[in-house]
Coordinates of C-alpha atoms in Angstrom, one line a residue:
M1 CA -31.4 48.6 60.0
R2 CA -29.0 46.4 62.0
L3 CA -28.3 44.1 59.0
V4 CA -27.6 47.1 56.9
C5 CA -25.2 48.4 59.5
A6 CA -23.5 45.0 59.6
V7 CA -22.7 45.4 55.8
A8 CA -20.1 47.9 56.8
L9 CA -18.1 45.1 58.4
V10 CA -17.2 43.6 55.1
A11 CA -15.3 44.9 52.1
S12 CA -17.2 42.8 49.4
L13 CA -19.6 40.0 49.1
G14 CA -19.8 36.7 47.2
V15 CA -22.4 34.1 46.3
A16 CA -20.7 30.7 46.7
Y17 CA -22.0 28.4 49.4
A18 CA -21.1 25.3 51.3
E19 CA -23.0 22.7 53.3
P20 CA -24.0 24.4 56.6
P21 CA -23.9 22.9 60.0
A22 CA -27.1 21.5 61.5
T23 CA -26.9 23.6 64.7
M24 CA -26.2 27.2 65.3
P25 CA -22.6 28.1 66.2
S26 CA -22.5 29.8 69.6
V27 CA -20.4 32.8 70.4
P28 CA -17.1 31.5 71.8
Q29 CA -16.2 32.1 75.5
S30 CA -13.7 34.9 75.7
G31 CA -10.3 34.5 77.3
R32 CA -7.7 37.3 77.5
D33 CA -8.0 40.6 75.7
A34 CA -6.3 40.7 72.4
V35 CA -3.4 43.1 72.3
A36 CA -3.2 42.6 68.5
P37 CA -5.1 40.4 66.2
A38 CA -3.5 37.0 65.6
S39 CA -4.0 37.4 61.8
P40 CA -4.7 40.5 59.7
L41 CA -8.2 41.9 59.8
P42 CA -9.8 43.9 57.0
D43 CA -10.6 47.6 57.5
L44 CA -13.6 47.5 59.7
S45 CA -14.0 51.4 59.8
G46 CA -57.4 36.8 72.3
M47 CA -59.4 36.1 71.8
G48 CA -61.7 35.0 74.7
G49 CA -64.2 32.2 74.7
G50 CA -64.2 28.6 73.7
P51 CA -61.3 26.1 73.1
G52 CA -58.1 27.6 71.7
G53 CA -59.5 31.0 72.3
V54 CA -62.2 30.5 69.6
S55 CA -65.5 32.3 70.0
P56 CA -68.1 29.5 70.8
E57 CA -70.6 31.0 68.4
R58 CA -68.1 31.2 65.6
L59 CA -66.9 27.6 66.2
E60 CA -70.5 26.4 66.2
Q61 CA -71.1 28.0 62.9
V62 CA -68.0 26.4 61.4
L63 CA -68.8 23.0 62.7
R64 CA -72.4 23.3 61.4
R65 CA -70.9 24.1 57.9
A66 CA -68.8 21.1 58.2
A67 CA -71.7 18.9 58.9
T68 CA -73.7 20.2 56.0
G69 CA -71.0 20.9 53.4
A70 CA -70.5 18.7 50.3
P71 CA -67.3 16.8 49.8
P72 CA -64.8 18.1 47.4
V73 CA -65.3 17.4 43.7
F74 CA -62.4 15.8 41.8
R75 CA -61.7 15.4 38.2
G76 CA -59.6 12.2 38.5
P77 CA -57.3 10.1 40.6
A78 CA -54.4 12.6 40.5
E79 CA -56.5 15.2 42.2
Q80 CA -57.8 12.7 44.7
T81 CA -54.2 11.8 45.6
M82 CA -53.2 15.5 45.9
F83 CA -56.0 16.2 48.2
S84 CA -55.7 13.2 50.4
R85 CA -52.0 13.5 50.8
Y86 CA -51.9 17.2 51.8
A87 CA -55.3 18.2 53.3
R88 CA -54.3 17.4 56.8
S89 CA -51.5 20.0 56.5
V90 CA -54.0 22.7 55.6
P91 CA -55.8 23.7 58.8
L92 CA -58.9 25.8 59.1
I93 CA -58.1 29.1 60.9
V94 CA -61.0 30.6 63.0
T95 CA -61.2 34.1 64.6
K96 CA -64.1 36.0 66.0
T97 CA -64.8 37.6 62.6
T98 CA -63.1 35.5 59.8
L99 CA -62.4 32.1 58.5
G100 CA -59.1 31.4 56.8
S101 CA -56.7 28.7 55.7
G102 CA -53.1 27.9 56.5
A103 CA -50.2 25.6 55.6
V104 CA -48.0 23.7 58.1
V105 CA -44.5 24.5 57.1
H106 CA -42.3 23.4 60.1
P107 CA -42.3 20.5 62.6
D108 CA -42.3 23.0 65.5
G109 CA -46.0 23.7 64.7
T110 CA -45.4 26.8 62.6
I111 CA -48.3 27.5 60.2
L112 CA -48.0 29.9 57.2
T113 CA -51.2 31.9 56.5
S114 CA -52.3 35.3 55.4
A115 CA -52.1 38.4 57.5
R116 CA -55.8 39.1 56.8
A117 CA -56.7 35.6 58.0
V118 CA -55.5 36.4 61.5
A119 CA -57.4 39.7 61.5
G120 CA -55.0 41.5 64.0
A121 CA -55.6 38.8 66.7
K122 CA -52.8 37.7 69.1
S123 CA -54.1 34.1 69.0
V124 CA -56.5 32.2 66.8
G125 CA -58.2 28.9 66.7
V126 CA -56.9 26.1 64.5
I127 CA -58.8 22.9 63.4
F128 CA -57.1 20.1 61.5
K129 CA -59.0 17.9 59.1
P130 CA -60.2 14.7 60.9
L131 CA -58.3 11.6 59.9
R132 CA -61.4 9.5 59.0
P133 CA -63.5 10.6 55.9
G134 CA -66.9 11.9 56.8
V135 CA -66.1 12.7 60.4
V136 CA -67.3 16.2 61.4
P137 CA -64.8 18.2 63.4
R138 CA -65.8 18.6 67.0
E139 CA -65.4 21.6 69.4
S140 CA -62.7 19.7 71.3
D141 CA -60.7 19.5 68.0
A142 CA -59.9 23.3 68.1
V143 CA -56.5 24.2 69.4
R144 CA -54.9 27.6 70.1
A145 CA -52.2 29.0 67.9
V146 CA -50.3 32.2 68.8
V147 CA -49.6 34.7 66.1
V148 CA -45.8 35.0 66.0
R149 CA -45.0 37.1 62.9
I150 CA -46.9 39.3 60.4
D151 CA -45.9 41.0 57.2
A152 CA -49.0 43.0 56.3
I153 CA -47.3 44.4 53.2
A154 CA -47.0 41.0 51.6
D155 CA -50.3 39.7 53.3
L156 CA -48.5 36.9 55.1
A157 CA -48.4 35.7 58.8
L158 CA -47.0 32.9 60.8
I159 CA -48.8 31.3 63.7
R160 CA -47.7 28.4 65.9
V161 CA -49.5 25.6 67.7
A162 CA -47.9 24.0 70.7
K163 CA -47.8 20.6 69.1
L164 CA -48.8 19.1 65.8
P165 CA -50.8 15.9 65.4
G166 CA -48.2 13.1 65.0
D167 CA -49.2 12.2 61.4
I168 CA -49.0 15.7 59.9
R169 CA -45.9 16.5 57.9
P170 CA -44.9 20.1 56.9
L171 CA -45.3 21.1 53.3
A172 CA -42.1 21.7 51.4
I173 CA -41.6 25.2 50.2
G174 CA -40.9 25.1 46.4
D175 CA -39.5 27.6 43.9
A176 CA -42.0 29.8 42.2
A177 CA -39.3 31.4 40.0
G178 CA -39.4 28.6 37.6
L179 CA -43.2 28.7 37.0
R180 CA -44.4 29.5 33.5
A181 CA -47.8 30.4 32.0
G182 CA -49.9 27.2 31.9
T183 CA -48.1 25.4 34.7
P184 CA -50.6 23.4 36.6
L185 CA -51.4 24.4 40.2
H186 CA -53.5 22.9 43.0
A187 CA -55.1 24.7 46.0
I188 CA -56.7 23.5 49.2
G189 CA -58.7 25.8 51.3
H190 CA -62.0 26.7 52.9
P191 CA -63.9 29.0 50.5
F192 CA -67.0 30.5 52.1
G193 CA -66.7 28.0 55.0
E194 CA -66.9 25.0 52.6
I195 CA -64.0 23.5 54.5
W196 CA -61.3 21.4 52.9
S197 CA -62.1 22.1 49.3
Y198 CA -59.9 21.5 46.4
A199 CA -59.3 23.6 43.3
K200 CA -57.2 23.1 40.2
G201 CA -55.9 25.8 37.9
V202 CA -52.9 27.1 36.0
V203 CA -50.4 29.9 36.2
R204 CA -51.2 33.0 34.0
D205 CA -48.2 35.0 35.0
V206 CA -45.5 35.6 37.7
R207 CA -45.4 39.3 38.7
R208 CA -42.4 40.7 40.6
N209 CA -42.9 43.4 43.2
F210 CA -46.5 43.6 42.3
A211 CA -48.7 46.2 44.1
W212 CA -52.4 45.6 44.9
V213 CA -55.1 46.8 47.4
A214 CA -57.6 44.3 48.8
G215 CA -60.5 44.7 51.1
D216 CA -58.3 45.4 54.1
G217 CA -57.3 48.8 52.6
I218 CA -53.6 48.0 52.9
A219 CA -51.2 48.8 50.0
H220 CA -49.7 45.4 49.5
R221 CA -46.6 44.7 47.5
A222 CA -44.9 41.3 46.9
D223 CA -43.9 38.8 44.2
V224 CA -47.2 37.1 43.2
L225 CA -48.6 34.5 41.0
Q226 CA -51.5 35.4 38.7
M227 CA -53.7 32.2 38.5
Q228 CA -56.6 31.0 36.5
M229 CA -58.2 29.3 39.5
P230 CA -61.4 29.8 41.6
A231 CA -60.6 31.7 44.9
S232 CA -62.9 33.2 47.5
T233 CA -63.2 34.3 51.1
G234 CA -61.8 31.5 53.3
D235 CA -59.2 30.5 50.8
A236 CA -56.8 33.3 52.0
G237 CA -53.7 31.9 53.6
G238 CA -54.1 28.5 52.0
P239 CA -51.3 26.8 50.1
V240 CA -51.0 26.7 46.2
L241 CA -49.1 23.6 45.3
N242 CA -47.2 22.4 42.2
D243 CA -47.6 19.0 40.8
A244 CA -44.9 17.7 43.2
G245 CA -46.9 18.9 46.2
A246 CA -44.5 21.7 47.1
L247 CA -45.9 25.1 48.2
V248 CA -45.2 27.7 45.5
G249 CA -47.7 30.3 46.7
V250 CA -50.1 31.4 49.4
A251 CA -53.6 32.4 48.4
T252 CA -54.5 36.1 49.0
S253 CA -57.8 37.9 48.6
G254 CA -56.6 40.2 45.8
R255 CA -57.7 39.8 42.1
I256 CA -56.7 41.5 38.9
A257 CA -58.1 41.1 35.4
E258 CA -60.3 38.2 36.6
A259 CA -57.2 36.3 37.9
S260 CA -56.7 35.1 41.4
L261 CA -53.5 36.1 43.2
A262 CA -51.2 34.0 45.4
V263 CA -48.1 35.5 47.2
A264 CA -45.1 33.7 45.8
S265 CA -43.1 31.2 47.9
S266 CA -40.0 33.4 47.8
E267 CA -42.0 35.9 50.0
A268 CA -42.8 33.0 52.4
R269 CA -39.2 32.2 52.8
R270 CA -38.4 35.8 53.5
V271 CA -41.2 36.0 56.2
L272 CA -39.9 32.9 57.8
A273 CA -36.5 34.7 58.3
M274 CA -37.8 38.2 59.3
T275 CA -38.3 39.5 62.8
A276 CA -40.7 42.4 62.4
D277 CA -43.7 43.6 60.4
R278 CA -42.7 45.7 57.5
A279 CA -45.8 47.9 57.8
A280 CA -44.9 48.6 61.4
L281 CA -41.3 49.4 60.5
R282 CA -42.4 51.6 57.7
A283 CA -44.6 53.6 60.1
Q284 CA -41.8 53.8 62.7
A285 CA -39.4 55.0 60.0
A286 CA -41.8 57.7 58.9
E287 CA -42.3 59.0 62.5
A288 CA -38.6 58.7 63.6
P289 CA -36.4 61.7 63.3
R290 CA -33.7 61.6 60.7
V291 CA -30.4 60.5 62.0
R292 CA -27.1 60.3 60.2
S293 CA -25.9 56.8 59.4
C294 CA -22.9 55.6 61.4
A295 CA -20.0 53.3 60.9
P296 CA -20.0 50.3 63.2
V297 CA -18.2 51.0 66.5
R298 CA -15.6 48.5 67.6
T299 CA -16.2 48.0 71.4
A300 CA -13.7 45.2 72.2
A301 CA -11.3 42.6 70.9
K302 CA -10.7 39.4 72.8
R303 CA -9.1 36.0 72.3
T304 CA -11.3 32.9 72.7
R305 CA -10.7 30.8 75.8
Q306 CA -9.0 28.2 73.6
D307 CA -6.7 30.9 72.3
D308 CA -7.4 29.9 68.7
A309 CA -9.3 32.9 67.4
T310 CA -9.8 36.6 67.8
M311 CA -13.3 38.0 68.6
V312 CA -14.0 41.5 67.5
I313 CA -17.1 43.0 69.1
F314 CA -19.1 45.8 67.5
D315 CA -22.0 48.1 68.1
G316 CA -23.5 47.9 64.6
D317 CA -26.2 50.5 65.0
C318 CA -24.5 53.0 67.2
N319 CA -26.9 52.7 70.1
G320 CA -24.4 51.9 72.7
R321 CA -25.1 48.2 72.9
P322 CA -22.9 45.5 71.2
D323 CA -24.8 43.4 68.7
T324 CA -22.2 41.9 66.3
T325 CA -19.3 39.6 67.0
L326 CA -16.7 38.8 64.3
V327 CA -14.8 35.5 65.1
V328 CA -11.6 35.3 63.0
P329 CA -9.8 32.0 63.4
D330 CA -6.0 31.7 63.6
N331 CA -6.2 28.6 61.3
R332 CA -7.2 30.1 57.9
G333 CA -8.6 26.7 57.0
Q334 CA -11.5 27.3 59.4
A335 CA -14.5 29.6 58.6
T336 CA -14.8 33.2 59.8
L337 CA -18.1 33.8 61.5
M338 CA -20.1 37.0 62.0
M339 CA -22.7 36.5 64.8
V340 CA -25.5 39.0 65.0
D341 CA -27.9 39.6 67.9
R342 CA -30.5 41.5 65.9
N343 CA -32.9 42.2 68.8
E344 CA -30.1 42.8 71.3
N345 CA -31.4 40.3 73.9
G346 CA -28.0 38.6 74.4
R347 CA -28.8 35.6 72.1
T348 CA -27.4 35.1 68.6
D349 CA -30.2 34.8 65.9
A350 CA -28.2 35.1 62.7
V351 CA -24.7 33.7 61.9
Y352 CA -23.0 34.7 58.6
V353 CA -20.4 32.2 57.4
D354 CA -17.3 33.0 55.4
Q355 CA -15.9 29.5 54.4
N356 CA -12.6 30.6 52.9
N357 CA -11.8 33.7 54.9
D358 CA -12.0 36.2 52.0
M359 CA -14.7 38.3 53.8
R360 CA -17.2 37.2 51.2
F361 CA -19.9 35.5 53.3
D362 CA -21.2 32.3 51.7
Y363 CA -24.4 31.7 53.6
V364 CA -26.3 32.7 56.7
L365 CA -27.9 30.6 59.4
Y366 CA -31.1 31.9 61.1
D367 CA -32.3 30.8 64.6
T368 CA -35.8 32.2 64.4
N369 CA -36.9 31.0 67.9
E370 CA -33.5 31.4 69.6
D371 CA -33.3 27.7 70.7
G372 CA -29.8 27.3 69.5
R373 CA -30.7 25.3 66.4
T374 CA -30.6 26.4 62.8
D375 CA -34.1 26.9 61.5
L376 CA -33.5 28.5 58.1
I377 CA -30.4 28.8 55.8
G378 CA -30.0 31.7 53.4
Y379 CA -27.8 31.6 50.3
D380 CA -26.7 34.0 47.6
L381 CA -26.4 37.1 49.8
D382 CA -26.8 40.5 48.1
D383 CA -25.0 43.7 48.9
T384 CA -27.3 44.2 52.0
L385 CA -26.5 40.7 53.3
E386 CA -30.1 39.6 52.4
P387 CA -30.3 36.1 50.9
A388 CA -31.9 35.5 47.5
R389 CA -32.7 31.9 48.5
I390 CA -33.8 30.5 51.8
V391 CA -34.4 26.9 52.7
I392 CA -35.7 25.2 55.8
A393 CA -32.9 23.5 57.7
R394 CA -33.1 19.7 58.0
A395 CA -34.1 18.5 61.4

């Protein structure tokens, strides 16, 4: 809603982009109030129990399976290399009632998984594959991960551990749009508790805005991959990789016409950038009274303390609280910035950058954990300021 309101701040949009900064720009300190803009502005009318919160009984069951399970079966050295290189980045996720898989996607401990794998919990247990072959995971290996974001509609979720083991590297998020029927795929997961298992398959089709219903009863909708690949309980949330080892899908529990489904990596990028569960927003919208849309309200105009730019402050959703600051530099060779505080807590979490001051925003920087550093970068903004392409910022 707030991003949609922010669209009214611009006259038109573009798709060009430039190299973004590594850190999030901060809202400049204000100086004197601006009597008039320095340059023309456009018309702006628990789990309880054992380690990591894991149920002791459930953890015992998992470890027993680890002790008795058979090692993965490979067809050749390429599959062995794929498994050995990436299995440590595919943790086992344990709740009181379910087993699931995940994929480490950020150095800060963020793990991508399925919404169904977290089973509505606020925290889950996470076990990383032991470094030495043949070693059975121990109870003390379980660590707690908090659930930080859910998109039940796309069957995706993000969880985060406090610290990753030092040798684990996040999986790169690839581009599913270029996949074609017959493209080789690789999956690592924990089917039926047979933990750290490998499967190989191929793409059957890429389906846009696909609707399906799984055992959770939720009406899911997302871009998905249809795959000729074995999939079962415990695989949900695990990564589907291309030959380069980049994540192009996240396994989900749905099936159609004897094909397994994986949520496409484009949906994963979107979930990394989102701030609320779409299912919850949909329910809130259905229950909320209809209100007429409003034009952003200009609440103040100030000069920066350095007196080199004008800051125009807006209430973008007409709730009486400022949430958007447009910074227009006097030097037209510098970028115009639109800084948005989407949750209105006083900290900027999205910055839209207009490199050539034509009110066509070139890219957007997201600070998902509000630590002042850019976490994600969105390019190719559409007419609602939503990016078509999102990449993880370089550390």
